[in-house]
PDB file of C-alpha atoms and ligand atoms in Angstrom:
ATOM      1  CA  MET A   1       0.000   0.000   0.000  1.00 50.00           C
ATOM      2  CA  LYS A   2       1.248   3.520  -0.876  1.00 61.00           C
ATOM      3  CA  ASN A   3       1.081   5.010   2.592  1.00 76.00           C
ATOM      4  CA  HIS A   4       3.470   7.972   2.500  1.00 85.00           C
ATOM      5  CA  LYS A   5       3.046  11.065   0.365  1.00 91.00           C
ATOM      6  CA  LEU A   6       6.438  11.993  -1.034  1.00 95.00           C
ATOM      7  CA  LEU A   7       7.199  15.207  -2.870  1.00 96.00           C
ATOM      8  CA  ILE A   8       9.769  14.666  -5.609  1.00 96.00           C
ATOM      9  CA  ALA A   9      11.606  17.934  -5.067  1.00 95.00           C
ATOM     10  CA  THR A  10      12.866  18.677  -8.557  1.00 95.00           C
ATOM     11  CA  GLY A  11      11.843  20.830 -11.480  1.00 91.00           C
ATOM     12  CA  ASN A  12      13.806  18.606 -13.879  1.00 93.00           C
ATOM     13  CA  LYS A  13      11.459  16.302 -15.844  1.00 92.00           C
ATOM     14  CA  GLY A  14      14.212  13.788 -16.686  1.00 93.00           C
ATOM     15  CA  LYS A  15      15.081  13.367 -13.024  1.00 94.00           C
ATOM     16  CA  PHE A  16      11.404  13.170 -12.062  1.00 94.00           C
ATOM     17  CA  GLN A  17      10.822  10.308 -14.504  1.00 93.00           C
ATOM     18  CA  GLU A  18      13.847   8.361 -13.315  1.00 94.00           C
ATOM     19  CA  ILE A  19      13.063   8.867  -9.616  1.00 95.00           C
ATOM     20  CA  SER A  20       9.374   7.925 -10.073  1.00 92.00           C
ATOM     21  CA  SER A  21      10.429   4.778 -11.893  1.00 92.00           C
ATOM     22  CA  LEU A  22      12.880   3.857  -9.118  1.00 92.00           C
ATOM     23  CA  LEU A  23      10.206   4.466  -6.475  1.00 90.00           C
ATOM     24  CA  GLY A  24       7.595   2.475  -8.409  1.00 85.00           C
ATOM     25  CA  ASP A  25       7.418  -0.588  -6.177  1.00 78.00           C
ATOM     26  CA  TYR A  26       7.738   1.160  -2.864  1.00 83.00           C
ATOM     27  CA  GLN A  27       5.376   2.573  -0.282  1.00 82.00           C
ATOM     28  CA  PHE A  28       5.257   6.147  -1.551  1.00 89.00           C
ATOM     29  CA  SER A  29       2.667   8.041  -3.482  1.00 90.00           C
ATOM     30  CA  CYS A  30       4.730  10.509  -5.518  1.00 90.00           C
ATOM     31  CA  ILE A  31       3.832  14.158  -5.995  1.00 93.00           C
ATOM     32  CA  SER A  32       5.737  16.419  -8.365  1.00 93.00           C
ATOM     33  CA  ALA A  33       7.183  19.746  -7.195  1.00 94.00           C
ATOM     34  CA  SER A  34       6.020  21.084 -10.580  1.00 91.00           C
ATOM     35  CA  ASP A  35       2.426  20.818  -9.298  1.00 92.00           C
ATOM     36  CA  TYR A  36       3.247  23.725  -6.980  1.00 93.00           C
ATOM     37  CA  ASN A  37       3.958  27.127  -8.396  1.00 91.00           C
ATOM     38  CA  LEU A  38       7.240  27.650  -6.556  1.00 94.00           C
ATOM     39  CA  GLU A  39      10.345  29.643  -7.387  1.00 94.00           C
ATOM     40  CA  GLU A  40      13.504  27.540  -7.591  1.00 93.00           C
ATOM     41  CA  PRO A  41      15.708  27.623  -4.482  1.00 96.00           C
ATOM     42  CA  ILE A  42      19.196  29.173  -4.601  1.00 96.00           C
ATOM     43  CA  GLU A  43      21.680  26.316  -4.713  1.00 96.00           C
ATOM     44  CA  ASP A  44      24.705  27.890  -3.044  1.00 96.00           C
ATOM     45  CA  GLY A  45      26.182  24.811  -1.381  1.00 97.00           C
ATOM     46  CA  ASN A  46      29.778  23.717  -1.904  1.00 98.00           C
ATOM     47  CA  ASP A  47      29.009  20.153  -2.907  1.00 98.00           C
ATOM     48  CA  PHE A  48      26.230  17.848  -4.117  1.00 98.00           C
ATOM     49  CA  ALA A  49      25.219  16.899  -0.565  1.00 98.00           C
ATOM     50  CA  GLN A  50      24.790  20.505   0.550  1.00 98.00           C
ATOM     51  CA  ASN A  51      22.744  21.437  -2.520  1.00 98.00           C
ATOM     52  CA  SER A  52      20.580  18.348  -2.213  1.00 98.00           C
ATOM     53  CA  LEU A  53      19.788  19.257   1.403  1.00 98.00           C
ATOM     54  CA  ILE A  54      19.068  22.895   0.455  1.00 98.00           C
ATOM     55  CA  LYS A  55      16.503  21.683  -2.125  1.00 98.00           C
ATOM     56  CA  ALA A  56      14.910  19.054   0.127  1.00 98.00           C
ATOM     57  CA  LYS A  57      14.486  21.597   2.948  1.00 98.00           C
ATOM     58  CA  TYR A  58      13.204  24.322   0.630  1.00 98.00           C
ATOM     59  CA  TYR A  59      10.531  22.199  -1.064  1.00 97.00           C
ATOM     60  CA  GLY A  60       9.641  20.305   2.115  1.00 97.00           C
ATOM     61  CA  ASN A  61       9.130  23.500   4.125  1.00 98.00           C
ATOM     62  CA  LYS A  62       7.153  25.179   1.325  1.00 97.00           C
ATOM     63  CA  THR A  63       4.735  22.251   0.930  1.00 96.00           C
ATOM     64  CA  ASN A  64       4.816  20.669   4.406  1.00 96.00           C
ATOM     65  CA  LEU A  65       5.394  17.325   2.695  1.00 96.00           C
ATOM     66  CA  LEU A  66       8.078  14.701   3.072  1.00 96.00           C
ATOM     67  CA  ALA A  67      10.482  15.739   0.296  1.00 97.00           C
ATOM     68  CA  LEU A  68      13.095  13.882  -1.741  1.00 97.00           C
ATOM     69  CA  ALA A  69      15.620  16.087  -3.568  1.00 98.00           C
ATOM     70  CA  ASP A  70      18.316  15.165  -6.067  1.00 98.00           C
ATOM     71  CA  ASP A  71      21.472  17.133  -6.730  1.00 98.00           C
ATOM     72  CA  SER A  72      23.542  15.646  -9.468  1.00 98.00           C
ATOM     73  CA  GLY A  73      26.013  16.453 -12.188  1.00 98.00           C
ATOM     74  CA  LEU A  74      28.782  15.411 -14.505  1.00 98.00           C
ATOM     75  CA  CYS A  75      32.400  15.603 -13.289  1.00 98.00           C
ATOM     76  CA  VAL A  76      35.271  15.483 -15.787  1.00 98.00           C
ATOM     77  CA  ASP A  77      38.548  14.313 -14.232  1.00 98.00           C
ATOM     78  CA  VAL A  78      40.907  16.388 -16.370  1.00 98.00           C
ATOM     79  CA  LEU A  79      38.769  19.501 -15.709  1.00 98.00           C
ATOM     80  CA  ASP A  80      39.222  19.023 -11.937  1.00 98.00           C
ATOM     81  CA  GLY A  81      35.659  17.757 -11.559  1.00 98.00           C
ATOM     82  CA  ASP A  82      33.956  20.503 -13.612  1.00 98.00           C
ATOM     83  CA  PRO A  83      31.174  21.161 -14.441  1.00 98.00           C
ATOM     84  CA  GLY A  84      30.252  19.221 -11.235  1.00 98.00           C
ATOM     85  CA  ILE A  85      27.789  21.145  -9.071  1.00 98.00           C
ATOM     86  CA  HIS A  86      27.593  23.737 -11.865  1.00 98.00           C
ATOM     87  CA  SER A  87      26.350  21.195 -14.427  1.00 98.00           C
ATOM     88  CA  ALA A  88      22.958  22.869 -14.862  1.00 97.00           C
ATOM     89  CA  ARG A  89      24.530  26.336 -15.163  1.00 97.00           C
ATOM     90  CA  TRP A  90      26.929  25.264 -17.933  1.00 98.00           C
ATOM     91  CA  ALA A  91      23.888  24.561 -20.104  1.00 98.00           C
ATOM     92  CA  VAL A  92      22.317  27.997 -19.715  1.00 97.00           C
ATOM     93  CA  ASP A  93      22.253  30.254 -22.764  1.00 96.00           C
ATOM     94  CA  ASP A  94      23.017  33.688 -21.264  1.00 93.00           C
ATOM     95  CA  SER A  95      21.120  35.497 -24.008  1.00 94.00           C
ATOM     96  CA  THR A  96      17.823  33.667 -23.401  1.00 94.00           C
ATOM     97  CA  GLY A  97      18.274  32.261 -19.889  1.00 93.00           C
ATOM     98  CA  LYS A  98      17.143  28.886 -21.267  1.00 95.00           C
ATOM     99  CA  ARG A  99      18.953  25.549 -21.073  1.00 95.00           C
ATOM    100  CA  ASP A 100      20.614  24.177 -24.172  1.00 97.00           C
ATOM    101  CA  PHE A 101      22.818  21.169 -23.564  1.00 98.00           C
ATOM    102  CA  ASN A 102      24.553  21.594 -26.910  1.00 97.00           C
ATOM    103  CA  LEU A 103      26.083  24.686 -25.323  1.00 98.00           C
ATOM    104  CA  ALA A 104      27.241  22.677 -22.327  1.00 98.00           C
ATOM    105  CA  PHE A 105      28.771  20.036 -24.625  1.00 98.00           C
ATOM    106  CA  ALA A 106      30.568  22.789 -26.569  1.00 98.00           C
ATOM    107  CA  ARG A 107      31.829  24.373 -23.330  1.00 98.00           C
ATOM    108  CA  ILE A 108      33.252  21.079 -22.139  1.00 98.00           C
ATOM    109  CA  ALA A 109      34.827  20.400 -25.535  1.00 98.00           C
ATOM    110  CA  GLN A 110      36.420  23.855 -25.531  1.00 98.00           C
ATOM    111  CA  LYS A 111      37.853  23.445 -22.010  1.00 98.00           C
ATOM    112  CA  LEU A 112      39.262  20.064 -23.018  1.00 98.00           C
ATOM    113  CA  GLN A 113      40.848  21.481 -26.146  1.00 98.00           C
ATOM    114  CA  GLU A 114      42.414  24.278 -24.072  1.00 98.00           C
ATOM    115  CA  LYS A 115      44.140  21.450 -22.199  1.00 97.00           C
ATOM    116  CA  ALA A 116      45.358  19.985 -25.512  1.00 98.00           C
ATOM    117  CA  ILE A 117      43.015  16.987 -25.205  1.00 98.00           C
ATOM    118  CA  ASP A 118      42.272  15.259 -28.506  1.00 98.00           C
ATOM    119  CA  LEU A 119      38.474  14.811 -28.438  1.00 98.00           C
ATOM    120  CA  GLN A 120      38.537  11.859 -30.836  1.00 96.00           C
ATOM    121  CA  ASN A 121      41.545   9.909 -29.620  1.00 97.00           C
ATOM    122  CA  ASP A 122      42.150  10.629 -25.935  1.00 97.00           C
ATOM    123  CA  LYS A 123      40.319   8.735 -23.219  1.00 97.00           C
ATOM    124  CA  ILE A 124      38.389  11.415 -21.319  1.00 98.00           C
ATOM    125  CA  THR A 125      37.326   9.892 -18.023  1.00 98.00           C
ATOM    126  CA  ALA A 126      34.308  11.336 -16.241  1.00 98.00           C
ATOM    127  CA  TYR A 127      31.628  10.359 -13.757  1.00 98.00           C
ATOM    128  CA  PHE A 128      28.132  11.318 -12.737  1.00 98.00           C
ATOM    129  CA  ILE A 129      27.279  11.913  -9.079  1.00 98.00           C
ATOM    130  CA  CYS A 130      23.784  11.877  -7.611  1.00 98.00           C
ATOM    131  CA  ASN A 131      23.000  12.893  -4.059  1.00 98.00           C
ATOM    132  CA  LEU A 132      19.488  12.163  -2.813  1.00 98.00           C
ATOM    133  CA  THR A 133      18.188  13.751   0.397  1.00 98.00           C
ATOM    134  CA  ILE A 134      14.920  12.933   2.121  1.00 97.00           C
ATOM    135  CA  PHE A 135      13.676  15.602   4.535  1.00 98.00           C
ATOM    136  CA  ASN A 136      10.695  15.645   6.895  1.00 97.00           C
ATOM    137  CA  PRO A 137       9.563  19.266   7.480  1.00 98.00           C
ATOM    138  CA  ILE A 138       7.492  18.284  10.525  1.00 97.00           C
ATOM    139  CA  ASN A 139      10.423  17.022  12.617  1.00 97.00           C
ATOM    140  CA  ASN A 140      13.343  18.521  10.629  1.00 97.00           C
ATOM    141  CA  LYS A 141      15.030  15.126  10.239  1.00 97.00           C
ATOM    142  CA  TYR A 142      16.819  14.202   7.045  1.00 98.00           C
ATOM    143  CA  LYS A 143      19.125  11.633   5.510  1.00 98.00           C
ATOM    144  CA  SER A 144      21.301  11.715   2.366  1.00 98.00           C
ATOM    145  CA  PHE A 145      22.576   9.023   0.016  1.00 98.00           C
ATOM    146  CA  GLU A 146      25.144   9.350  -2.770  1.00 98.00           C
ATOM    147  CA  GLY A 147      25.801   7.318  -5.904  1.00 98.00           C
ATOM    148  CA  ARG A 148      28.349   7.461  -8.721  1.00 98.00           C
ATOM    149  CA  VAL A 149      28.809   5.954 -12.168  1.00 98.00           C
ATOM    150  CA  ASP A 150      32.116   6.058 -14.061  1.00 97.00           C
ATOM    151  CA  GLY A 151      32.673   6.322 -17.771  1.00 97.00           C
ATOM    152  CA  VAL A 152      34.200   8.328 -20.607  1.00 97.00           C
ATOM    153  CA  LEU A 153      33.070  11.263 -22.712  1.00 98.00           C
ATOM    154  CA  THR A 154      32.502  11.104 -26.442  1.00 98.00           C
ATOM    155  CA  PHE A 155      32.160  13.888 -29.045  1.00 98.00           C
ATOM    156  CA  PRO A 156      30.045  14.705 -30.952  1.00 97.00           C
ATOM    157  CA  ALA A 157      26.985  13.982 -28.808  1.00 98.00           C
ATOM    158  CA  ARG A 158      24.920  10.912 -29.781  1.00 97.00           C
ATOM    159  CA  GLY A 159      21.394   9.701 -29.013  1.00 98.00           C
ATOM    160  CA  ASP A 160      18.012  11.151 -28.161  1.00 97.00           C
ATOM    161  CA  LYS A 161      16.981   9.230 -25.052  1.00 97.00           C
ATOM    162  CA  GLY A 162      17.626  10.315 -21.477  1.00 95.00           C
ATOM    163  CA  PHE A 163      18.332  13.952 -20.651  1.00 97.00           C
ATOM    164  CA  GLY A 164      21.045  16.476 -19.825  1.00 98.00           C
ATOM    165  CA  TYR A 165      24.567  15.179 -20.396  1.00 98.00           C
ATOM    166  CA  ASP A 166      23.481  11.651 -21.396  1.00 98.00           C
ATOM    167  CA  PRO A 167      24.398  12.127 -25.117  1.00 98.00           C
ATOM    168  CA  ILE A 168      28.133  12.573 -24.360  1.00 98.00           C
ATOM    169  CA  PHE A 169      28.545   9.987 -21.586  1.00 98.00           C
ATOM    170  CA  ILE A 170      29.460   6.333 -22.117  1.00 98.00           C
ATOM    171  CA  SER A 171      29.479   4.147 -19.032  1.00 96.00           C
ATOM    172  CA  LYS A 172      32.218   1.503 -18.724  1.00 87.00           C
ATOM    173  CA  ILE A 173      29.583  -1.223 -19.051  1.00 88.00           C
ATOM    174  CA  PHE A 174      27.983  -0.062 -22.315  1.00 83.00           C
ATOM    175  CA  GLU A 175      31.346   0.372 -24.059  1.00 80.00           C
ATOM    176  CA  ASP A 176      30.300   2.245 -27.207  1.00 91.00           C
ATOM    177  CA  LYS A 177      26.783   3.547 -26.575  1.00 96.00           C
ATOM    178  CA  THR A 178      26.016   6.769 -24.763  1.00 97.00           C
ATOM    179  CA  PHE A 179      23.404   6.922 -22.016  1.00 97.00           C
ATOM    180  CA  ALA A 180      21.198   8.657 -24.603  1.00 98.00           C
ATOM    181  CA  GLN A 181      21.478   5.666 -26.994  1.00 97.00           C
ATOM    182  CA  ILE A 182      20.469   2.914 -24.594  1.00 96.00           C
ATOM    183  CA  ASP A 183      17.065   1.960 -23.276  1.00 95.00           C
ATOM    184  CA  PRO A 184      16.197   3.917 -20.085  1.00 95.00           C
ATOM    185  CA  SER A 185      15.904   0.602 -18.206  1.00 95.00           C
ATOM    186  CA  LYS A 186      19.562  -0.115 -19.052  1.00 95.00           C
ATOM    187  CA  LYS A 187      20.640   3.273 -17.744  1.00 96.00           C
ATOM    188  CA  GLU A 188      18.516   2.567 -14.667  1.00 94.00           C
ATOM    189  CA  SER A 189      20.365  -0.704 -14.086  1.00 94.00           C
ATOM    190  CA  ILE A 190      23.658   1.074 -13.345  1.00 95.00           C
ATOM    191  CA  SER A 191      23.212   4.822 -13.016  1.00 97.00           C
ATOM    192  CA  HIS A 192      24.484   7.161 -10.284  1.00 98.00           C
ATOM    193  CA  ARG A 193      20.811   7.831  -9.398  1.00 97.00           C
ATOM    194  CA  THR A 194      20.173   4.091  -9.051  1.00 96.00           C
ATOM    195  CA  GLU A 195      23.266   3.687  -6.867  1.00 97.00           C
ATOM    196  CA  ALA A 196      22.051   6.470  -4.565  1.00 98.00           C
ATOM    197  CA  PHE A 197      18.558   4.971  -4.631  1.00 96.00           C
ATOM    198  CA  LYS A 198      19.838   1.507  -3.650  1.00 96.00           C
ATOM    199  CA  LYS A 199      21.331   3.048  -0.508  1.00 96.00           C
ATOM    200  CA  PHE A 200      18.075   4.917   0.105  1.00 95.00           C
ATOM    201  CA  SER A 201      15.937   1.793  -0.304  1.00 93.00           C
ATOM    202  CA  SER A 202      18.113  -0.238   2.044  1.00 94.00           C
ATOM    203  CA  PHE A 203      17.268   2.436   4.640  1.00 92.00           C
ATOM    204  CA  PHE A 204      13.529   1.614   4.331  1.00 89.00           C
ATOM    205  CA  GLY A 205      12.449  -0.569   7.225  1.00 86.00           C
ATOM    206  CA  SER A 206      15.260   0.644   9.515  1.00 94.00           C
ATOM    207  CA  ALA A 207      14.652   2.206  12.934  1.00 95.00           C
ATOM    208  CA  ASP A 208      16.293   5.424  11.661  1.00 95.00           C
ATOM    209  CA  PHE A 209      13.806   5.586   8.810  1.00 93.00           C
ATOM    210  CA  ALA A 210      10.875   5.070  11.194  1.00 93.00           C
ATOM    211  CA  ASP A 211      12.357   7.875  13.294  1.00 95.00           C
ATOM    212  CA  LEU A 212      12.581  10.165  10.247  1.00 96.00           C
ATOM    213  CA  LEU A 213       8.927   9.479   9.453  1.00 92.00           C
ATOM    214  CA  ASN A 214       7.745   9.898  13.033  1.00 91.00           C
ATOM    215  CA  ASN A 215       5.781  13.146  13.417  1.00 91.00           C
ATOM    216  CA  ASN A 216       4.801  12.706  17.066  1.00 88.00           C
TER     217      ASN A 216
HETATM  218  P1  ITT B 301      16.512  20.509  -9.825  1.00 68.95           P
HETATM  219  O1  ITT B 301      17.570  21.334  -9.110  1.00 68.95           O
HETATM  220  O2  ITT B 301      15.162  21.187  -9.839  1.00 68.95           O
HETATM  221  O3  ITT B 301      16.447  19.103  -9.321  1.00 68.95           O
HETATM  222  P2  ITT B 301      18.311  20.751 -12.064  1.00 68.95           P
HETATM  223  O4  ITT B 301      18.235  20.262 -13.473  1.00 68.95           O
HETATM  224  O5  ITT B 301      18.641  22.205 -11.874  1.00 68.95           O
HETATM  225  O6  ITT B 301      16.925  20.390 -11.381  1.00 68.95           O
HETATM  226  P3  ITT B 301      20.779  20.074 -10.697  1.00 68.95           P
HETATM  227  O7  ITT B 301      20.926  21.406 -10.089  1.00 68.95           O
HETATM  228  O8  ITT B 301      21.044  18.876  -9.818  1.00 68.95           O
HETATM  229  O9  ITT B 301      19.318  19.846 -11.280  1.00 68.95           O
HETATM  230  O10 ITT B 301      21.697  19.990 -11.968  1.00 68.95           O
HETATM  231  C1  ITT B 301      22.095  18.754 -12.460  1.00 68.95           C
HETATM  232  C2  ITT B 301      22.539  18.885 -13.894  1.00 68.95           C
HETATM  233  O11 ITT B 301      23.192  17.671 -14.289  1.00 68.95           O
HETATM  234  C3  ITT B 301      21.382  19.112 -14.818  1.00 68.95           C
HETATM  235  O12 ITT B 301      21.798  19.902 -15.874  1.00 68.95           O
HETATM  236  C4  ITT B 301      21.073  17.713 -15.309  1.00 68.95           C
HETATM  237  O13 ITT B 301      20.503  17.717 -16.591  1.00 68.95           O
HETATM  238  C5  ITT B 301      22.430  17.024 -15.280  1.00 68.95           C
HETATM  239  N1  ITT B 301      22.244  15.620 -14.908  1.00 68.95           N
HETATM  240  C6  ITT B 301      21.925  15.122 -13.678  1.00 68.95           C
HETATM  241  N2  ITT B 301      21.704  13.806 -13.743  1.00 68.95           N
HETATM  242  C7  ITT B 301      21.862  13.457 -15.029  1.00 68.95           C
HETATM  243  C8  ITT B 301      21.736  12.247 -15.725  1.00 68.95           C
HETATM  244  O14 ITT B 301      21.343  11.132 -15.132  1.00 68.95           O
HETATM  245  N3  ITT B 301      21.973  12.259 -17.046  1.00 68.95           N
HETATM  246  C9  ITT B 301      22.322  13.388 -17.663  1.00 68.95           C
HETATM  247  N4  ITT B 301      22.455  14.576 -17.095  1.00 68.95           N
HETATM  248  C10 ITT B 301      22.222  14.619 -15.774  1.00 68.95           C
END
């Protein structure tokens, strides 16, 4: 039985779909943050965990609902982990304020070329991080879980599935296909979000989880 209302605290449709799919078999009835007309919170944390907590607290306190937030991004080793927590910002077109991931791909390619990286022949290692935080606004308790998936970047971008940086990322397991070229269920079998979610789901049933849900 779906006995807990859970706000999926994200405005990103790609994330919402993946998180809803991961939560499918569990005890939550999912509500989208997009159903509320809220401004986006300012994500001024120094890492994924801090930003994930900022979002979970913001949306949880605004709606009075148990909230699950996701802060995630792509980290490129040779760029010292960039774009990292700035992954969403690297896709913003300054002239329109809208997101265009082709811009983000071009920005990464340019930074790599400035470091004399050969986009076709060098192995450009990278990883995605996902930090999930669940926050209860009634008792102020929260818990965070982090996942990672390693791979390499490829240029030009390929594929039309997935979202965000998926068209330039190839996980070690799917050797030549980007995350945007494989079936979403295959991405779900290994992704950073799934890794974080596995840790989250192993928390279900624990005394700490019962404590987090306890509003008395
Ligand atoms: P919310 O803050 O509302 O959740 P957002 O898109 O702004 O939405 P982030 O601040 O966490 O989310 O930024 C994460 C960026 O990394 C964003 O541009 C995503 O598209 C990208 N990203 C995260 N997970 C991804 C994945 O699984 N595949 C591809 N890109 C991903």
